[in-house]
Amino acid sequence: MNIVISGYGRMGQIIEQKAKEKGHFIISTVDPIATGASNKFLSSDILKEADVVIDFSIPETALKNAEIVCSAGKKIVMGTTGWYSNMNNMQELVSTKGSAIIWSGNFSLGVNIFFAILSRASEIMNSFSEYDPFIHEFHHNKKADSPSGTASMMGDIVINSIDRKSVIVSEELKRQISPEELHISSTRGGSIPGTHLLTFDSPVDTIELKHTARGREGFALGAIKAGEWIMNKNGFFNINNMMQDIIKGDNSYDQS
Ligand SMILES: NC(=O)c1ccc[n+]([C@@H]2O[C@H](COP(=O)([O-])OP(=O)(O)OC[C@H]3O[C@@H](n4cnc5c(N)ncnc54)[C@H](OP(=O)(O)O)[C@@H]3O)[C@@H](O)[C@H]2O)c1
């Protein structure tokens, strides 16, 4: 696969390394400032030999980058976050220009497999009211926000599948928790890249499902896999489409 990397920051550089290890070709790295990038701006010239563009740049340029890529008839993996208020415009791009976009706020393959497991576990637990779910996450001491986006997504999965839970609470609780509330709590400290835990606790035992990231490589590997997946597809996709396709071997998401 011939890859153009758009955004040569921390993620762009890890993607370059991992893609080469997997035998892919990096035909260009695009970044207006970063040293080591081969081009400053995306253009149809750079894209000529490309199969896929993997974009981990900045929110302000995500839509414009996608437009350049789709106009050139190329596919794009959009890992950049923060552009989601433009979701309709991004979708519109694919309908007017053709081509394909796959986006996700979390391309980690492990996390997405974890989500699929949590979803099934929550479906099972919907029938067992003696098990009470709660979520805890750990991150390094530089993280600016809490709970993590991943923990919030885990909360949505639980709420969607377990009828007795309908409200996520993540603030410090100075009162007893209500039965319909799902608690997400956070710890900040050290260098932890990200650990997420879903616990189902009953009066007699505890079931714990845990994902532990060792670094940012998981995002890179998932984004490369998304590039491989989207290469022969047309349409607007989220990583959930890819996961369902791979898990079920079902190609019905291919809108080409
Ligand atoms: N979806 C996921 O799984 C996932 C995982 C990790 C991170 N992310 C997201 O990916 C993005 C990048 O993260 P990061 O940690 O790699 O950040 P980063 O180290 O700051 O890298 C972003 C790079 O993009 C460059 N850039 C700015 N304008 C550009 C343009 N027009 N075209 C191409 N590149 C441009 C930036 O240059 P300047 O320094 O000059 O601005 C910077 O070098 C963020 O939105 C982050 O939230 C997503």
Short mmCIF file of C-alpha atoms and ligand atoms in Angstrom, two decimals:
data_model
loop_
_atom_site.label_atom_id
_atom_site.label_comp_id
_atom_site.label_asym_id
_atom_site.label_seq_id
_atom_site.Cartn_x
_atom_site.Cartn_y
_atom_site.Cartn_z
CA MET A 1 0.00 0.00 0.00
CA ASN A 2 1.34 3.46 -0.94
CA ILE A 3 0.69 5.79 1.97
CA VAL A 4 0.82 9.57 2.31
CA ILE A 5 1.04 10.67 5.94
CA SER A 6 -0.62 14.02 6.62
CA GLY A 7 0.55 15.51 9.93
CA TYR A 8 4.09 14.50 10.86
CA GLY A 9 3.78 14.96 14.62
CA ARG A 10 3.92 12.23 17.25
CA MET A 11 1.31 10.03 15.56
CA GLY A 12 2.52 10.66 12.00
CA GLN A 13 6.03 9.55 12.91
CA ILE A 14 4.89 6.36 14.67
CA ILE A 15 2.62 5.54 11.71
CA GLU A 16 5.58 5.92 9.34
CA GLN A 17 7.67 3.51 11.43
CA LYS A 18 4.91 0.89 11.87
CA ALA A 19 3.77 1.05 8.23
CA LYS A 20 7.32 0.44 7.01
CA GLU A 21 7.64 -2.51 9.40
CA LYS A 22 4.50 -3.95 7.82
CA GLY A 23 5.97 -3.62 4.31
CA HIS A 24 3.99 -0.57 3.17
CA PHE A 25 5.54 2.36 1.28
CA ILE A 26 5.50 5.92 2.61
CA ILE A 27 5.53 8.05 -0.51
CA SER A 28 5.24 11.38 1.28
CA THR A 29 4.99 12.92 4.75
CA VAL A 30 3.16 16.24 4.79
CA ASP A 31 3.48 18.87 7.51
CA PRO A 32 3.84 22.65 7.22
CA ILE A 33 6.40 22.94 10.02
CA ALA A 34 7.65 19.60 11.35
CA THR A 35 11.28 18.91 10.48
CA GLY A 36 11.74 15.73 8.48
CA ALA A 37 8.44 16.01 6.58
CA SER A 38 8.96 15.67 2.81
CA ASN A 39 6.24 18.18 1.80
CA LYS A 40 4.64 21.20 3.40
CA PHE A 41 1.14 20.86 1.92
CA LEU A 42 -1.08 18.18 0.42
CA SER A 43 -1.64 18.48 -3.33
CA SER A 44 -2.97 16.39 -6.19
CA ASP A 45 0.65 15.97 -7.39
CA ILE A 46 1.75 14.34 -4.14
CA LEU A 47 -1.31 12.11 -4.19
CA LYS A 48 -0.83 10.72 -7.72
CA GLU A 49 0.81 7.45 -6.64
CA ALA A 50 -1.00 7.20 -3.29
CA ASP A 51 -3.49 4.50 -2.32
CA VAL A 52 -4.37 5.96 1.06
CA VAL A 53 -3.76 9.13 3.07
CA ILE A 54 -3.52 8.76 6.84
CA ASP A 55 -4.27 12.09 8.53
CA PHE A 56 -3.27 12.80 12.14
CA SER A 57 -2.89 16.57 11.87
CA ILE A 58 -4.96 19.33 13.47
CA PRO A 59 -8.75 19.87 13.61
CA GLU A 60 -8.60 23.15 11.67
CA THR A 61 -7.27 21.45 8.55
CA ALA A 62 -9.04 18.07 8.70
CA LEU A 63 -11.92 18.98 6.39
CA LYS A 64 -9.69 20.76 3.86
CA ASN A 65 -7.27 17.82 3.80
CA ALA A 66 -10.14 15.39 3.26
CA GLU A 67 -11.43 17.56 0.40
CA ILE A 68 -8.04 17.56 -1.35
CA VAL A 69 -7.77 13.79 -0.94
CA CYS A 70 -11.32 12.97 -2.09
CA SER A 71 -11.03 15.38 -5.04
CA ALA A 72 -7.96 13.42 -6.15
CA GLY A 73 -10.06 10.23 -5.93
CA LYS A 74 -7.97 8.84 -3.04
CA LYS A 75 -9.02 7.24 0.25
CA ILE A 76 -8.41 8.84 3.65
CA VAL A 77 -8.07 7.52 7.20
CA MET A 78 -9.02 10.48 9.39
CA GLY A 79 -7.46 10.07 12.83
CA THR A 80 -7.43 13.77 13.67
CA THR A 81 -9.98 14.63 16.35
CA GLY A 82 -11.86 17.84 17.12
CA TRP A 83 -13.52 18.40 13.70
CA TYR A 84 -16.76 16.59 14.55
CA SER A 85 -18.96 19.71 14.26
CA ASN A 86 -18.18 19.34 10.52
CA MET A 87 -19.43 15.76 10.37
CA ASN A 88 -22.14 16.60 7.80
CA ASN A 89 -19.66 18.43 5.56
CA MET A 90 -17.24 15.53 5.75
CA GLN A 91 -20.01 13.09 4.80
CA GLU A 92 -21.14 15.41 2.00
CA LEU A 93 -17.62 15.36 0.57
CA VAL A 94 -17.83 11.64 -0.04
CA SER A 95 -21.25 11.88 -1.69
CA THR A 96 -20.18 14.70 -4.02
CA LYS A 97 -16.59 13.68 -4.80
CA GLY A 98 -16.89 9.91 -4.40
CA SER A 99 -13.97 8.06 -2.80
CA ALA A 100 -13.89 7.02 0.86
CA ILE A 101 -13.27 8.27 4.39
CA ILE A 102 -12.91 6.21 7.55
CA TRP A 103 -12.76 8.17 10.80
CA SER A 104 -12.44 7.43 14.49
CA GLY A 105 -11.51 9.28 17.66
CA ASN A 106 -9.72 6.09 18.70
CA PHE A 107 -8.09 3.91 16.07
CA SER A 108 -6.51 1.54 18.59
CA LEU A 109 -7.32 -1.94 17.41
CA GLY A 110 -7.10 -3.30 20.96
CA VAL A 111 -9.51 -0.67 22.27
CA ASN A 112 -11.97 -1.38 19.48
CA ILE A 113 -11.79 -5.12 20.13
CA PHE A 114 -12.25 -4.27 23.82
CA PHE A 115 -15.38 -2.24 22.91
CA ALA A 116 -16.79 -5.22 21.00
CA ILE A 117 -16.16 -7.47 24.02
CA LEU A 118 -17.73 -4.90 26.39
CA SER A 119 -20.76 -4.64 24.17
CA ARG A 120 -21.34 -8.40 24.24
CA ALA A 121 -20.57 -8.58 27.99
CA SER A 122 -23.10 -5.80 28.65
CA GLU A 123 -25.75 -7.58 26.58
CA ILE A 124 -25.21 -10.67 28.74
CA MET A 125 -25.25 -8.66 31.96
CA ASN A 126 -28.56 -7.06 31.01
CA SER A 127 -30.13 -10.37 32.09
CA PHE A 128 -28.26 -10.49 35.44
CA SER A 129 -29.34 -7.62 37.64
CA GLU A 130 -27.27 -8.85 40.60
CA TYR A 131 -24.16 -7.59 38.72
CA ASP A 132 -23.59 -3.86 39.09
CA PRO A 133 -21.26 -2.27 36.48
CA PHE A 134 -18.81 0.60 36.99
CA ILE A 135 -15.86 2.01 35.06
CA HIS A 136 -12.45 3.23 36.18
CA GLU A 137 -9.63 4.68 34.09
CA PHE A 138 -5.98 5.56 34.83
CA HIS A 139 -3.86 8.07 32.85
CA HIS A 140 -0.54 9.88 33.17
CA ASN A 141 -0.23 13.12 35.13
CA LYS A 142 -0.12 15.32 31.97
CA LYS A 143 -3.63 14.45 30.80
CA ALA A 144 -5.75 17.59 30.76
CA ASP A 145 -9.24 16.13 30.97
CA SER A 146 -11.24 13.46 32.73
CA PRO A 147 -12.91 11.09 32.26
CA SER A 148 -11.07 9.99 29.11
CA GLY A 149 -12.96 9.90 25.80
CA THR A 150 -12.45 6.13 25.80
CA ALA A 151 -14.06 5.80 29.26
CA SER A 152 -17.02 7.89 28.06
CA MET A 153 -17.39 5.60 25.02
CA MET A 154 -17.31 2.59 27.37
CA GLY A 155 -20.06 4.24 29.41
CA ASP A 156 -22.21 4.69 26.29
CA ILE A 157 -21.77 1.01 25.43
CA VAL A 158 -22.91 -0.08 28.91
CA ILE A 159 -25.86 2.33 28.98
CA ASN A 160 -26.97 1.20 25.51
CA SER A 161 -27.06 -2.46 26.52
CA ILE A 162 -28.01 -2.54 30.20
CA ASP A 163 -31.59 -1.36 30.70
CA ARG A 164 -31.18 -0.73 34.45
CA LYS A 165 -28.45 1.88 33.75
CA SER A 166 -29.41 5.14 32.05
CA VAL A 167 -27.25 7.97 33.40
CA ILE A 168 -23.45 8.35 33.45
CA VAL A 169 -21.99 10.16 36.47
CA SER A 170 -18.33 11.04 36.52
CA GLU A 171 -18.04 13.72 39.15
CA GLU A 172 -16.96 13.07 42.73
CA LEU A 173 -20.00 11.61 44.46
CA LYS A 174 -20.77 13.11 47.85
CA ARG A 175 -23.92 11.05 48.10
CA GLN A 176 -25.06 7.48 47.53
CA ILE A 177 -25.15 6.48 43.86
CA SER A 178 -28.64 5.89 42.37
CA PRO A 179 -29.42 2.47 40.86
CA GLU A 180 -29.82 3.89 37.34
CA GLU A 181 -26.47 5.70 37.49
CA LEU A 182 -23.23 4.30 36.04
CA HIS A 183 -20.15 5.65 37.76
CA ILE A 184 -17.00 6.49 35.78
CA SER A 185 -14.03 7.41 37.95
CA SER A 186 -10.50 8.53 37.04
CA THR A 187 -7.00 8.45 38.51
CA ARG A 188 -4.21 10.73 37.26
CA GLY A 189 -0.55 10.04 38.00
CA GLY A 190 2.78 8.74 36.75
CA SER A 191 3.33 7.87 33.09
CA ILE A 192 0.41 5.50 32.45
CA PRO A 193 -0.49 5.67 28.69
CA GLY A 194 -4.08 4.62 29.45
CA THR A 195 -5.76 1.80 31.40
CA HIS A 196 -9.51 1.22 31.26
CA LEU A 197 -11.47 -1.12 33.47
CA LEU A 198 -15.10 -2.24 33.39
CA THR A 199 -16.15 -4.10 36.51
CA PHE A 200 -19.32 -6.09 37.09
CA ASP A 201 -19.68 -6.63 40.82
CA SER A 202 -22.16 -8.97 42.53
CA PRO A 203 -22.58 -9.82 46.23
CA VAL A 204 -20.51 -12.98 45.73
CA ASP A 205 -17.92 -12.26 43.02
CA THR A 206 -16.37 -9.74 40.63
CA ILE A 207 -15.85 -9.86 36.86
CA GLU A 208 -13.30 -7.39 35.48
CA LEU A 209 -12.60 -6.51 31.85
CA LYS A 210 -9.46 -4.44 31.39
CA HIS A 211 -7.53 -2.82 28.53
CA THR A 212 -3.98 -1.65 29.20
CA ALA A 213 -2.23 0.43 26.53
CA ARG A 214 1.57 0.34 26.44
CA GLY A 215 1.91 3.43 24.23
CA ARG A 216 0.64 5.12 21.08
CA GLU A 217 1.58 2.25 18.75
CA GLY A 218 -1.91 0.75 19.02
CA PHE A 219 -3.44 3.86 17.38
CA ALA A 220 -0.91 3.64 14.56
CA LEU A 221 -1.49 -0.06 13.89
CA GLY A 222 -5.28 0.44 13.87
CA ALA A 223 -5.01 3.39 11.47
CA ILE A 224 -2.83 1.31 9.10
CA LYS A 225 -5.34 -1.54 9.29
CA ALA A 226 -8.11 0.95 8.47
CA GLY A 227 -6.08 2.04 5.43
CA GLU A 228 -5.81 -1.56 4.26
CA TRP A 229 -9.55 -2.03 4.84
CA ILE A 230 -10.70 1.10 3.02
CA MET A 231 -8.40 0.77 0.00
CA ASN A 232 -11.03 -0.99 -2.10
CA LYS A 233 -14.11 0.70 -0.68
CA ASN A 234 -16.19 3.76 -1.43
CA GLY A 235 -18.28 5.56 1.17
CA PHE A 236 -18.22 7.24 4.56
CA PHE A 237 -17.25 4.91 7.38
CA ASN A 238 -16.59 4.88 11.08
CA ILE A 239 -14.22 2.35 12.62
CA ASN A 240 -17.30 0.48 13.93
CA ASN A 241 -18.11 -0.42 10.31
CA MET A 242 -14.64 -1.92 9.91
CA MET A 243 -14.85 -3.83 13.18
CA GLN A 244 -18.27 -5.27 12.36
CA ASP A 245 -17.05 -6.19 8.90
CA ILE A 246 -13.95 -7.97 10.23
CA ILE A 247 -15.72 -9.67 13.14
CA LYS A 248 -18.65 -10.92 11.11
CA GLY A 249 -16.83 -11.26 7.77
CA ASP A 250 -19.76 -9.25 6.44
CA ASN A 251 -19.07 -6.93 3.49
CA SER A 252 -22.48 -5.27 3.55
CA TYR A 253 -20.88 -1.99 4.68
CA ASP A 254 -19.17 -1.62 1.29
CA GLN A 255 -21.26 1.12 -0.30
CA SER A 256 -19.37 1.02 -3.62
N1 LIG B 1 -7.96 8.75 16.33
C1 LIG B 1 -6.99 8.31 17.13
O1 LIG B 1 -6.85 7.11 17.39
C2 LIG B 1 -5.98 9.29 17.65
C3 LIG B 1 -4.91 8.89 18.46
C4 LIG B 1 -3.97 9.84 18.84
C5 LIG B 1 -4.10 11.16 18.44
N2 LIG B 1 -5.17 11.51 17.67
C6 LIG B 1 -5.37 12.87 17.12
O2 LIG B 1 -4.47 13.01 16.04
C7 LIG B 1 -4.08 14.37 15.93
C8 LIG B 1 -2.58 14.45 15.95
O3 LIG B 1 -2.09 13.97 17.18
P1 LIG B 1 -0.53 14.01 17.53
O4 LIG B 1 -0.41 13.53 18.90
O5 LIG B 1 0.27 13.37 16.46
O6 LIG B 1 -0.31 15.60 17.48
P2 LIG B 1 0.97 16.44 17.07
O7 LIG B 1 2.20 15.75 17.55
O8 LIG B 1 0.71 17.85 17.50
O9 LIG B 1 0.96 16.35 15.46
C9 LIG B 1 0.10 17.07 14.61
C10 LIG B 1 0.95 17.55 13.43
O10 LIG B 1 0.13 17.99 12.32
C11 LIG B 1 0.75 19.16 11.81
N3 LIG B 1 -0.11 19.99 10.92
C12 LIG B 1 -0.62 21.23 11.13
N4 LIG B 1 -1.29 21.67 10.04
C13 LIG B 1 -1.20 20.71 9.11
C14 LIG B 1 -1.65 20.59 7.76
N5 LIG B 1 -2.33 21.57 7.15
N6 LIG B 1 -1.38 19.45 7.09
C15 LIG B 1 -0.67 18.48 7.68
N7 LIG B 1 -0.20 18.53 8.95
C16 LIG B 1 -0.45 19.63 9.66
C17 LIG B 1 1.20 19.86 13.04
O11 LIG B 1 2.14 20.85 12.73
P3 LIG B 1 2.30 22.12 13.73
O12 LIG B 1 3.04 21.61 14.91
O13 LIG B 1 3.06 23.07 12.93
O14 LIG B 1 0.90 22.61 14.03
C18 LIG B 1 1.85 18.71 13.83
O15 LIG B 1 3.17 18.45 13.42
C19 LIG B 1 -4.81 15.08 17.07
O16 LIG B 1 -6.03 15.59 16.56
C20 LIG B 1 -5.08 13.98 18.08
O17 LIG B 1 -6.21 14.24 18.89
C21 LIG B 1 -6.11 10.60 17.27
#
